[in-house]
Amino acid sequence: MASNAAVPFWRAAGMTYITYSNICAKHVRNCLKEPFKAEALNRENVHFSISKWVDGKAEKPILRSDTPGV
């Protein structure tokens, strides 16, 4: 029989652990002083490519660069 008393606060707030950890990381990055803050914010950038597949062959990839929170 499970007790609700042992439920982590992020779960009780209706969040997933990933959401909770992203919020914590964002606050830590915002508390840093320069130049460490700029370096940490730069590491947030995400780079990836998307390729459509037609008749079993990949078409030319589309390069993307997205930043979280935008």
Short mmCIF file of C-alpha atoms in Angstrom, two decimals:
data_model
loop_
_atom_site.label_atom_id
_atom_site.label_comp_id
_atom_site.label_asym_id
_atom_site.label_seq_id
_atom_site.Cartn_x
_atom_site.Cartn_y
_atom_site.Cartn_z
CA MET A 1 0.00 0.00 0.00
CA ALA A 2 1.63 3.25 -1.19
CA SER A 3 1.45 6.46 0.78
CA ASN A 4 1.11 9.90 -0.81
CA ALA A 5 3.41 11.35 1.86
CA ALA A 6 6.50 10.15 -0.04
CA VAL A 7 5.51 11.80 -3.35
CA PRO A 8 8.20 14.25 -4.55
CA PHE A 9 7.05 17.87 -4.56
CA TRP A 10 7.56 18.22 -8.35
CA ARG A 11 5.15 15.30 -8.89
CA ALA A 12 2.67 16.78 -6.40
CA ALA A 13 2.84 20.05 -8.39
CA GLY A 14 1.83 18.14 -11.53
CA MET A 15 5.25 18.34 -13.27
CA THR A 16 7.50 15.75 -14.77
CA TYR A 17 11.04 15.47 -13.48
CA ILE A 18 12.39 16.78 -16.80
CA THR A 19 10.25 19.93 -16.50
CA TYR A 20 11.39 20.43 -12.91
CA SER A 21 15.06 19.96 -13.77
CA ASN A 22 14.79 22.37 -16.75
CA ILE A 23 13.29 25.05 -14.49
CA CYS A 24 16.06 24.54 -11.91
CA ALA A 25 18.77 24.69 -14.59
CA LYS A 26 17.31 27.90 -16.01
CA HIS A 27 17.38 29.56 -12.58
CA VAL A 28 20.96 28.46 -11.95
CA ARG A 29 22.10 29.80 -15.34
CA ASN A 30 20.39 33.15 -14.64
CA CYS A 31 22.22 33.46 -11.30
CA LEU A 32 25.69 33.11 -12.85
CA LYS A 33 27.96 36.12 -13.33
CA GLU A 34 29.56 37.03 -16.65
CA PRO A 35 31.36 35.46 -18.57
CA PHE A 36 30.03 32.19 -17.13
CA LYS A 37 26.41 33.19 -17.76
CA ALA A 38 27.01 33.82 -21.47
CA GLU A 39 28.82 30.50 -21.84
CA ALA A 40 26.03 28.60 -20.09
CA LEU A 41 23.33 30.30 -22.17
CA ASN A 42 25.26 29.49 -25.35
CA ARG A 43 25.24 25.78 -24.44
CA GLU A 44 21.43 25.90 -24.43
CA ASN A 45 21.32 26.15 -28.23
CA VAL A 46 20.14 23.05 -30.05
CA HIS A 47 21.34 22.15 -33.55
CA PHE A 48 19.81 19.34 -35.62
CA SER A 49 18.90 18.34 -39.15
CA ILE A 50 15.69 16.93 -40.61
CA SER A 51 15.63 14.65 -43.65
CA LYS A 52 12.51 13.53 -45.51
CA TRP A 53 12.58 9.99 -46.87
CA VAL A 54 10.99 9.38 -50.28
CA ASP A 55 11.04 5.95 -51.96
CA GLY A 56 13.59 4.65 -49.45
CA LYS A 57 16.09 7.47 -50.05
CA ALA A 58 16.84 10.50 -47.91
CA GLU A 59 16.37 13.91 -49.49
CA LYS A 60 18.68 16.85 -48.76
CA PRO A 61 18.68 17.52 -44.99
CA ILE A 62 17.29 20.76 -43.60
CA LEU A 63 19.60 22.21 -40.95
CA ARG A 64 17.89 23.76 -37.95
CA SER A 65 19.13 25.74 -34.98
CA ASP A 66 16.52 26.27 -32.28
CA THR A 67 16.89 27.81 -28.86
CA PRO A 68 14.74 26.54 -25.98
CA GLY A 69 12.08 28.84 -24.61
CA VAL A 70 11.56 30.74 -27.88
#
